[in-house]
Amino acid sequence: MKKGVALLFISLVISSFLIGSVSAETGFSSVGEKVKTFMDGGLAAIGPIITPIIGETTDSPYFFAKILFFIIILSIVWLALSRVEIFYEYVVVLWTVSIAVSILAVKYMSDAQWLMTMLLPYEALGVTISAGLPFAVYFFIVNIGMQGPKYKTVRSVAWIFFGVIFIGLWFTRYDLGDATYVYPVTALACLLMIIFDGTLQRFFYKMKLDRYSARDDGRQIVIEKMVRNDNLLANGAITPAEHAATKKRLAKQMVALNR
């Protein structure tokens, strides 16, 4: 499954770059304009279907910006709710609530210009930040928040959707000049997340084991200090007040280690 998903996304990215290579001769703006016109036409055709879901979309770049915003909100809501026991036990409820909240957030967004300014800037630095920040947030949510073998397919599909959004932005924002290539680079980074998913998960798993090992060592040290504190009191080396103060401090350390 993972190899098939990766091959599909590789084909999509390579096809995009081939089109970009051809456009170097014919003019990327010409190709981009045709792609944008095609996407705007398709968007107009499916408008009656998607408008009740995500609200009004004026053109294809705004549509992709809304989808990008929807994915980010969905990921954040899912990660937050998955930490709640009732949602963790009922996966269907978790996804239903997460999707519903995300749709409402996108559909009833009061200021469209705010979204355009945040996710669709025109300066090179702004384009880089608008692609890099969502990627960083998404990386944290998908690769760290969804760790483990049971989420392997979910992670791959999530990165494919994310990459497709940036490929769409690449073609529909053809008028940005060199800054537009931030989008395919980000799409390639999404591809790398799929290819190196196993390596990343092993790395995070090792970090978790190291953290648990350090926590166990810390607990053992605190226990030894507690025993030593009791022995000092029994031998009359410290006063009851000193013993109580040390015991209280060590108890706080143990609570912190058990979190």
PDB file of C-alpha atoms in Angstrom:
ATOM      1  CA  MET A   1       0.000   0.000   0.000  1.00  0.00           C
ATOM      2  CA  LYS A   2       2.728   2.417   0.995  1.00  0.00           C
ATOM      3  CA  LYS A   3       4.761   1.715  -2.176  1.00  0.00           C
ATOM      4  CA  GLY A   4       1.693   2.205  -4.364  1.00  0.00           C
ATOM      5  CA  VAL A   5       0.850   5.490  -2.677  1.00  0.00           C
ATOM      6  CA  ALA A   6       4.447   6.689  -2.988  1.00  0.00           C
ATOM      7  CA  LEU A   7       4.601   5.744  -6.683  1.00  0.00           C
ATOM      8  CA  LEU A   8       1.349   7.595  -7.337  1.00  0.00           C
ATOM      9  CA  PHE A   9       2.646  10.742  -5.690  1.00  0.00           C
ATOM     10  CA  ILE A  10       6.058  10.411  -7.407  1.00  0.00           C
ATOM     11  CA  SER A  11       4.285  10.222 -10.776  1.00  0.00           C
ATOM     12  CA  LEU A  12       2.255  13.315  -9.927  1.00  0.00           C
ATOM     13  CA  VAL A  13       5.301  15.335  -8.884  1.00  0.00           C
ATOM     14  CA  ILE A  14       7.409  14.201 -11.858  1.00  0.00           C
ATOM     15  CA  SER A  15       4.560  15.022 -14.242  1.00  0.00           C
ATOM     16  CA  SER A  16       4.340  18.481 -12.723  1.00  0.00           C
ATOM     17  CA  PHE A  17       8.055  19.064 -13.197  1.00  0.00           C
ATOM     18  CA  LEU A  18       7.913  17.797 -16.781  1.00  0.00           C
ATOM     19  CA  ILE A  19       5.187  20.295 -17.497  1.00  0.00           C
ATOM     20  CA  GLY A  20       7.352  22.916 -15.816  1.00  0.00           C
ATOM     21  CA  SER A  21      10.310  21.933 -18.035  1.00  0.00           C
ATOM     22  CA  VAL A  22       8.211  22.215 -21.166  1.00  0.00           C
ATOM     23  CA  SER A  23       6.928  25.561 -19.984  1.00  0.00           C
ATOM     24  CA  ALA A  24      10.499  26.860 -19.822  1.00  0.00           C
ATOM     25  CA  GLU A  25      10.374  26.980 -23.612  1.00  0.00           C
ATOM     26  CA  THR A  26       6.769  27.983 -24.167  1.00  0.00           C
ATOM     27  CA  GLY A  27       6.596  30.323 -21.184  1.00  0.00           C
ATOM     28  CA  PHE A  28       5.487  29.197 -17.764  1.00  0.00           C
ATOM     29  CA  SER A  29       2.973  32.001 -17.570  1.00  0.00           C
ATOM     30  CA  SER A  30       1.212  30.668 -20.676  1.00  0.00           C
ATOM     31  CA  VAL A  31       1.022  27.128 -19.309  1.00  0.00           C
ATOM     32  CA  GLY A  32       0.096  28.381 -15.853  1.00  0.00           C
ATOM     33  CA  GLU A  33      -2.669  30.563 -17.270  1.00  0.00           C
ATOM     34  CA  LYS A  34      -4.144  27.611 -19.168  1.00  0.00           C
ATOM     35  CA  VAL A  35      -3.982  25.384 -16.095  1.00  0.00           C
ATOM     36  CA  LYS A  36      -5.557  28.089 -13.942  1.00  0.00           C
ATOM     37  CA  THR A  37      -8.312  28.653 -16.514  1.00  0.00           C
ATOM     38  CA  PHE A  38      -8.980  24.915 -16.601  1.00  0.00           C
ATOM     39  CA  MET A  39      -9.086  24.704 -12.797  1.00  0.00           C
ATOM     40  CA  ASP A  40     -11.315  27.772 -12.533  1.00  0.00           C
ATOM     41  CA  GLY A  41     -13.710  26.139 -15.017  1.00  0.00           C
ATOM     42  CA  GLY A  42     -13.730  22.903 -13.051  1.00  0.00           C
ATOM     43  CA  LEU A  43     -14.246  24.851  -9.847  1.00  0.00           C
ATOM     44  CA  ALA A  44     -17.221  26.661 -11.364  1.00  0.00           C
ATOM     45  CA  ALA A  45     -18.698  23.325 -12.444  1.00  0.00           C
ATOM     46  CA  ILE A  46     -18.495  21.780  -8.979  1.00  0.00           C
ATOM     47  CA  GLY A  47     -19.292  25.038  -7.219  1.00  0.00           C
ATOM     48  CA  PRO A  48     -22.868  24.044  -6.277  1.00  0.00           C
ATOM     49  CA  ILE A  49     -21.467  20.920  -4.605  1.00  0.00           C
ATOM     50  CA  ILE A  50     -18.535  22.374  -2.668  1.00  0.00           C
ATOM     51  CA  THR A  51     -20.031  25.749  -1.708  1.00  0.00           C
ATOM     52  CA  PRO A  52     -22.315  24.265   0.992  1.00  0.00           C
ATOM     53  CA  ILE A  53     -19.237  22.532   2.419  1.00  0.00           C
ATOM     54  CA  ILE A  54     -16.409  25.084   2.318  1.00  0.00           C
ATOM     55  CA  GLY A  55     -18.260  28.264   1.388  1.00  0.00           C
ATOM     56  CA  GLU A  56     -17.677  30.599  -1.548  1.00  0.00           C
ATOM     57  CA  THR A  57     -14.440  30.259  -3.539  1.00  0.00           C
ATOM     58  CA  THR A  58     -13.675  33.073  -5.955  1.00  0.00           C
ATOM     59  CA  ASP A  59     -10.950  31.304  -7.945  1.00  0.00           C
ATOM     60  CA  SER A  60      -8.652  28.258  -7.876  1.00  0.00           C
ATOM     61  CA  PRO A  61      -5.834  29.816  -5.764  1.00  0.00           C
ATOM     62  CA  TYR A  62      -8.388  30.785  -3.117  1.00  0.00           C
ATOM     63  CA  PHE A  63      -9.859  27.274  -3.320  1.00  0.00           C
ATOM     64  CA  PHE A  64      -6.452  25.684  -2.688  1.00  0.00           C
ATOM     65  CA  ALA A  65      -5.811  28.145   0.152  1.00  0.00           C
ATOM     66  CA  LYS A  66      -9.098  27.113   1.759  1.00  0.00           C
ATOM     67  CA  ILE A  67      -8.276  23.419   1.372  1.00  0.00           C
ATOM     68  CA  LEU A  68      -4.825  24.033   2.880  1.00  0.00           C
ATOM     69  CA  PHE A  69      -6.417  25.876   5.796  1.00  0.00           C
ATOM     70  CA  PHE A  70      -8.979  23.067   6.177  1.00  0.00           C
ATOM     71  CA  ILE A  71      -6.239  20.409   6.348  1.00  0.00           C
ATOM     72  CA  ILE A  72      -4.309  22.365   8.979  1.00  0.00           C
ATOM     73  CA  ILE A  73      -7.419  22.929  11.133  1.00  0.00           C
ATOM     74  CA  LEU A  74      -8.467  19.285  10.734  1.00  0.00           C
ATOM     75  CA  SER A  75      -5.038  18.073  11.818  1.00  0.00           C
ATOM     76  CA  ILE A  76      -4.930  20.336  14.880  1.00  0.00           C
ATOM     77  CA  VAL A  77      -8.478  19.445  15.983  1.00  0.00           C
ATOM     78  CA  TRP A  78      -7.865  15.720  15.424  1.00  0.00           C
ATOM     79  CA  LEU A  79      -4.641  15.799  17.422  1.00  0.00           C
ATOM     80  CA  ALA A  80      -6.304  17.668  20.299  1.00  0.00           C
ATOM     81  CA  LEU A  81      -9.390  15.434  20.442  1.00  0.00           C
ATOM     82  CA  SER A  82      -7.373  12.219  20.120  1.00  0.00           C
ATOM     83  CA  ARG A  83      -5.929  12.992  23.555  1.00  0.00           C
ATOM     84  CA  VAL A  84      -9.444  12.872  25.059  1.00  0.00           C
ATOM     85  CA  GLU A  85     -10.344   9.372  26.236  1.00  0.00           C
ATOM     86  CA  ILE A  86     -13.889   9.256  24.837  1.00  0.00           C
ATOM     87  CA  PHE A  87     -12.719  10.291  21.357  1.00  0.00           C
ATOM     88  CA  TYR A  88      -9.666   8.024  21.504  1.00  0.00           C
ATOM     89  CA  GLU A  89     -11.910   4.991  22.088  1.00  0.00           C
ATOM     90  CA  TYR A  90     -14.406   5.833  19.317  1.00  0.00           C
ATOM     91  CA  VAL A  91     -12.489   6.582  16.118  1.00  0.00           C
ATOM     92  CA  VAL A  92     -15.619   7.262  14.042  1.00  0.00           C
ATOM     93  CA  VAL A  93     -16.742   9.943  16.490  1.00  0.00           C
ATOM     94  CA  LEU A  94     -13.222  11.404  16.531  1.00  0.00           C
ATOM     95  CA  TRP A  95     -13.105  11.817  12.746  1.00  0.00           C
ATOM     96  CA  THR A  96     -16.718  12.999  12.494  1.00  0.00           C
ATOM     97  CA  VAL A  97     -16.263  15.763  15.056  1.00  0.00           C
ATOM     98  CA  SER A  98     -12.849  16.775  13.657  1.00  0.00           C
ATOM     99  CA  ILE A  99     -14.159  17.064  10.090  1.00  0.00           C
ATOM    100  CA  ALA A 100     -17.318  18.895  11.189  1.00  0.00           C
ATOM    101  CA  VAL A 101     -15.382  21.474  13.214  1.00  0.00           C
ATOM    102  CA  SER A 102     -12.914  22.022  10.344  1.00  0.00           C
ATOM    103  CA  ILE A 103     -15.688  22.478   7.772  1.00  0.00           C
ATOM    104  CA  LEU A 104     -17.444  25.032   9.973  1.00  0.00           C
ATOM    105  CA  ALA A 105     -14.162  26.899  10.536  1.00  0.00           C
ATOM    106  CA  VAL A 106     -13.510  27.168   6.784  1.00  0.00           C
ATOM    107  CA  LYS A 107     -17.086  27.737   5.636  1.00  0.00           C
ATOM    108  CA  TYR A 108     -17.908  30.572   8.020  1.00  0.00           C
ATOM    109  CA  MET A 109     -14.576  32.339   7.830  1.00  0.00           C
ATOM    110  CA  SER A 110     -15.539  35.980   8.209  1.00  0.00           C
ATOM    111  CA  ASP A 111     -12.547  37.645   6.531  1.00  0.00           C
ATOM    112  CA  ALA A 112     -11.504  36.113   3.205  1.00  0.00           C
ATOM    113  CA  GLN A 113      -8.849  38.789   2.696  1.00  0.00           C
ATOM    114  CA  TRP A 114      -7.140  37.650   5.894  1.00  0.00           C
ATOM    115  CA  LEU A 115      -6.782  34.124   4.495  1.00  0.00           C
ATOM    116  CA  MET A 116      -5.500  35.433   1.165  1.00  0.00           C
ATOM    117  CA  THR A 117      -2.909  37.620   2.888  1.00  0.00           C
ATOM    118  CA  MET A 118      -1.744  34.849   5.205  1.00  0.00           C
ATOM    119  CA  LEU A 119      -1.591  31.895   2.799  1.00  0.00           C
ATOM    120  CA  LEU A 120      -1.261  33.594  -0.595  1.00  0.00           C
ATOM    121  CA  PRO A 121       1.355  36.365  -0.273  1.00  0.00           C
ATOM    122  CA  TYR A 122       3.163  37.782  -3.307  1.00  0.00           C
ATOM    123  CA  GLU A 123       6.644  38.472  -1.914  1.00  0.00           C
ATOM    124  CA  ALA A 124       9.270  35.706  -2.181  1.00  0.00           C
ATOM    125  CA  LEU A 125       9.881  35.710   1.576  1.00  0.00           C
ATOM    126  CA  GLY A 126       6.159  35.663   2.260  1.00  0.00           C
ATOM    127  CA  VAL A 127       5.636  32.717  -0.101  1.00  0.00           C
ATOM    128  CA  THR A 128       8.458  30.815   1.606  1.00  0.00           C
ATOM    129  CA  ILE A 129       7.024  31.466   5.073  1.00  0.00           C
ATOM    130  CA  SER A 130       3.445  30.674   3.986  1.00  0.00           C
ATOM    131  CA  ALA A 131       4.653  27.291   2.699  1.00  0.00           C
ATOM    132  CA  GLY A 132       7.253  26.558   5.386  1.00  0.00           C
ATOM    133  CA  LEU A 133       5.145  27.291   8.467  1.00  0.00           C
ATOM    134  CA  PRO A 134       2.181  25.087   7.460  1.00  0.00           C
ATOM    135  CA  PHE A 135       4.665  22.360   6.502  1.00  0.00           C
ATOM    136  CA  ALA A 136       6.339  22.549   9.925  1.00  0.00           C
ATOM    137  CA  VAL A 137       2.979  22.463  11.744  1.00  0.00           C
ATOM    138  CA  TYR A 138       1.800  19.605   9.544  1.00  0.00           C
ATOM    139  CA  PHE A 139       5.039  17.681  10.124  1.00  0.00           C
ATOM    140  CA  PHE A 140       4.579  17.935  13.880  1.00  0.00           C
ATOM    141  CA  ILE A 141       0.942  16.834  13.709  1.00  0.00           C
ATOM    142  CA  VAL A 142       1.323  13.995  11.170  1.00  0.00           C
ATOM    143  CA  ASN A 143       4.767  12.544  11.924  1.00  0.00           C
ATOM    144  CA  ILE A 144       4.865  13.155  15.668  1.00  0.00           C
ATOM    145  CA  GLY A 145       1.189  13.272  16.612  1.00  0.00           C
ATOM    146  CA  MET A 146       0.347  10.157  14.563  1.00  0.00           C
ATOM    147  CA  GLN A 147       3.226   7.877  15.469  1.00  0.00           C
ATOM    148  CA  GLY A 148       3.148   4.114  15.153  1.00  0.00           C
ATOM    149  CA  PRO A 149       2.448   1.437  12.516  1.00  0.00           C
ATOM    150  CA  LYS A 150      -1.342   1.803  12.760  1.00  0.00           C
ATOM    151  CA  TYR A 151      -1.139   5.328  11.304  1.00  0.00           C
ATOM    152  CA  LYS A 152       1.289   4.500   8.469  1.00  0.00           C
ATOM    153  CA  THR A 153      -1.332   4.650   5.710  1.00  0.00           C
ATOM    154  CA  VAL A 154      -2.957   7.727   7.255  1.00  0.00           C
ATOM    155  CA  ARG A 155       0.402   9.528   7.242  1.00  0.00           C
ATOM    156  CA  SER A 156       1.040   8.664   3.590  1.00  0.00           C
ATOM    157  CA  VAL A 157      -2.410   9.807   2.462  1.00  0.00           C
ATOM    158  CA  ALA A 158      -2.106  12.975   4.562  1.00  0.00           C
ATOM    159  CA  TRP A 159       1.197  13.913   2.916  1.00  0.00           C
ATOM    160  CA  ILE A 160      -0.219  13.191  -0.559  1.00  0.00           C
ATOM    161  CA  PHE A 161      -3.135  15.559  -0.004  1.00  0.00           C
ATOM    162  CA  PHE A 162      -0.768  18.184   1.358  1.00  0.00           C
ATOM    163  CA  GLY A 163       1.586  17.829  -1.613  1.00  0.00           C
ATOM    164  CA  VAL A 164      -1.242  18.036  -4.148  1.00  0.00           C
ATOM    165  CA  ILE A 165      -2.349  21.340  -2.629  1.00  0.00           C
ATOM    166  CA  PHE A 166       1.098  22.845  -3.224  1.00  0.00           C
ATOM    167  CA  ILE A 167       1.256  21.487  -6.774  1.00  0.00           C
ATOM    168  CA  GLY A 168      -2.094  23.144  -7.396  1.00  0.00           C
ATOM    169  CA  LEU A 169      -0.806  26.411  -5.944  1.00  0.00           C
ATOM    170  CA  TRP A 170       2.297  26.127  -8.140  1.00  0.00           C
ATOM    171  CA  PHE A 171       0.246  26.132 -11.345  1.00  0.00           C
ATOM    172  CA  THR A 172      -2.459  28.561 -10.281  1.00  0.00           C
ATOM    173  CA  ARG A 173       0.007  31.166  -8.967  1.00  0.00           C
ATOM    174  CA  TYR A 174       2.151  31.227 -12.104  1.00  0.00           C
ATOM    175  CA  ASP A 175       2.473  35.028 -11.947  1.00  0.00           C
ATOM    176  CA  LEU A 176       4.824  34.979  -8.922  1.00  0.00           C
ATOM    177  CA  GLY A 177       7.991  34.459 -10.965  1.00  0.00           C
ATOM    178  CA  ASP A 178      10.812  32.568  -9.261  1.00  0.00           C
ATOM    179  CA  ALA A 179       8.959  32.617  -5.934  1.00  0.00           C
ATOM    180  CA  THR A 180       6.445  30.139  -7.335  1.00  0.00           C
ATOM    181  CA  TYR A 181       9.067  27.360  -7.190  1.00  0.00           C
ATOM    182  CA  VAL A 182       8.717  27.324  -3.412  1.00  0.00           C
ATOM    183  CA  TYR A 183       5.545  25.305  -3.992  1.00  0.00           C
ATOM    184  CA  PRO A 184       7.055  22.367  -5.948  1.00  0.00           C
ATOM    185  CA  VAL A 185       9.963  22.248  -3.496  1.00  0.00           C
ATOM    186  CA  THR A 186       7.438  21.909  -0.674  1.00  0.00           C
ATOM    187  CA  ALA A 187       5.613  19.206  -2.650  1.00  0.00           C
ATOM    188  CA  LEU A 188       8.913  17.330  -3.026  1.00  0.00           C
ATOM    189  CA  ALA A 189       9.432  17.634   0.726  1.00  0.00           C
ATOM    190  CA  CYS A 190       6.017  15.986   1.178  1.00  0.00           C
ATOM    191  CA  LEU A 191       7.205  13.181  -1.097  1.00  0.00           C
ATOM    192  CA  LEU A 192      10.320  12.724   1.049  1.00  0.00           C
ATOM    193  CA  MET A 193       8.107  12.422   4.121  1.00  0.00           C
ATOM    194  CA  ILE A 194       6.411   9.430   2.476  1.00  0.00           C
ATOM    195  CA  ILE A 195       9.634   7.792   1.299  1.00  0.00           C
ATOM    196  CA  PHE A 196      11.429   8.185   4.629  1.00  0.00           C
ATOM    197  CA  ASP A 197       8.398   7.542   6.833  1.00  0.00           C
ATOM    198  CA  GLY A 198       9.900   4.350   8.287  1.00  0.00           C
ATOM    199  CA  THR A 199      13.225   6.026   9.049  1.00  0.00           C
ATOM    200  CA  LEU A 200      11.530   8.957  10.770  1.00  0.00           C
ATOM    201  CA  GLN A 201       9.275   6.704  12.825  1.00  0.00           C
ATOM    202  CA  ARG A 202      12.244   4.613  13.997  1.00  0.00           C
ATOM    203  CA  PHE A 203      14.041   7.819  14.979  1.00  0.00           C
ATOM    204  CA  PHE A 204      11.073   9.094  17.004  1.00  0.00           C
ATOM    205  CA  TYR A 205      10.608   5.667  18.596  1.00  0.00           C
ATOM    206  CA  LYS A 206      14.262   5.620  19.690  1.00  0.00           C
ATOM    207  CA  MET A 207      13.858   9.108  21.152  1.00  0.00           C
ATOM    208  CA  LYS A 208      10.824   7.892  23.108  1.00  0.00           C
ATOM    209  CA  LEU A 209      12.746   4.879  24.435  1.00  0.00           C
ATOM    210  CA  ASP A 210      15.654   7.119  25.468  1.00  0.00           C
ATOM    211  CA  ARG A 211      13.224   9.435  27.246  1.00  0.00           C
ATOM    212  CA  TYR A 212      11.621   6.534  29.094  1.00  0.00           C
ATOM    213  CA  SER A 213      15.046   5.166  30.036  1.00  0.00           C
ATOM    214  CA  ALA A 214      16.157   8.551  31.379  1.00  0.00           C
ATOM    215  CA  ARG A 215      12.894   8.817  33.329  1.00  0.00           C
ATOM    216  CA  ASP A 216      13.432   5.377  34.909  1.00  0.00           C
ATOM    217  CA  ASP A 217      16.989   6.338  35.872  1.00  0.00           C
ATOM    218  CA  GLY A 218      15.675   9.533  37.419  1.00  0.00           C
ATOM    219  CA  ARG A 219      13.080   7.642  39.449  1.00  0.00           C
ATOM    220  CA  GLN A 220      15.747   5.261  40.764  1.00  0.00           C
ATOM    221  CA  ILE A 221      17.942   8.171  41.859  1.00  0.00           C
ATOM    222  CA  VAL A 222      15.033   9.856  43.662  1.00  0.00           C
ATOM    223  CA  ILE A 223      14.126   6.585  45.435  1.00  0.00           C
ATOM    224  CA  GLU A 224      17.726   6.177  46.607  1.00  0.00           C
ATOM    225  CA  LYS A 225      17.697   9.744  47.925  1.00  0.00           C
ATOM    226  CA  MET A 226      14.447   9.055  49.787  1.00  0.00           C
ATOM    227  CA  VAL A 227      15.960   5.968  51.455  1.00  0.00           C
ATOM    228  CA  ARG A 228      19.095   7.923  52.341  1.00  0.00           C
ATOM    229  CA  ASN A 229      16.967  10.738  53.775  1.00  0.00           C
ATOM    230  CA  ASP A 230      15.096   8.247  56.001  1.00  0.00           C
ATOM    231  CA  ASN A 231      18.386   6.676  57.141  1.00  0.00           C
ATOM    232  CA  LEU A 232      19.849  10.071  58.041  1.00  0.00           C
ATOM    233  CA  LEU A 233      16.800  10.804  60.188  1.00  0.00           C
ATOM    234  CA  ALA A 234      16.998   7.381  61.859  1.00  0.00           C
ATOM    235  CA  ASN A 235      20.684   7.931  62.661  1.00  0.00           C
ATOM    236  CA  GLY A 236      20.038  11.410  64.039  1.00  0.00           C
ATOM    237  CA  ALA A 237      22.143  13.075  61.338  1.00  0.00           C
ATOM    238  CA  ILE A 238      19.342  15.478  60.388  1.00  0.00           C
ATOM    239  CA  THR A 239      16.408  17.029  62.225  1.00  0.00           C
ATOM    240  CA  PRO A 240      12.761  16.061  61.573  1.00  0.00           C
ATOM    241  CA  ALA A 241      12.233  19.463  59.939  1.00  0.00           C
ATOM    242  CA  GLU A 242      15.143  18.895  57.537  1.00  0.00           C
ATOM    243  CA  HIS A 243      13.850  15.399  56.803  1.00  0.00           C
ATOM    244  CA  ALA A 244      10.357  16.725  56.060  1.00  0.00           C
ATOM    245  CA  ALA A 245      11.687  19.459  53.761  1.00  0.00           C
ATOM    246  CA  THR A 246      13.854  16.999  51.816  1.00  0.00           C
ATOM    247  CA  LYS A 247      11.019  14.478  51.608  1.00  0.00           C
ATOM    248  CA  LYS A 248       8.671  17.119  50.211  1.00  0.00           C
ATOM    249  CA  ARG A 249      11.229  18.204  47.606  1.00  0.00           C
ATOM    250  CA  LEU A 250      11.909  14.614  46.514  1.00  0.00           C
ATOM    251  CA  ALA A 251       8.168  13.900  46.313  1.00  0.00           C
ATOM    252  CA  LYS A 252       7.754  16.815  43.890  1.00  0.00           C
ATOM    253  CA  GLN A 253      10.606  15.452  41.776  1.00  0.00           C
ATOM    254  CA  MET A 254       8.929  12.033  41.651  1.00  0.00           C
ATOM    255  CA  VAL A 255       5.615  13.559  40.585  1.00  0.00           C
ATOM    256  CA  ALA A 256       7.379  15.440  37.783  1.00  0.00           C
ATOM    257  CA  LEU A 257       9.083  12.241  36.597  1.00  0.00           C
ATOM    258  CA  ASN A 258       5.782  10.354  36.567  1.00  0.00           C
ATOM    259  CA  ARG A 259       4.083  12.812  34.231  1.00  0.00           C
TER     260      ARG A 259
END
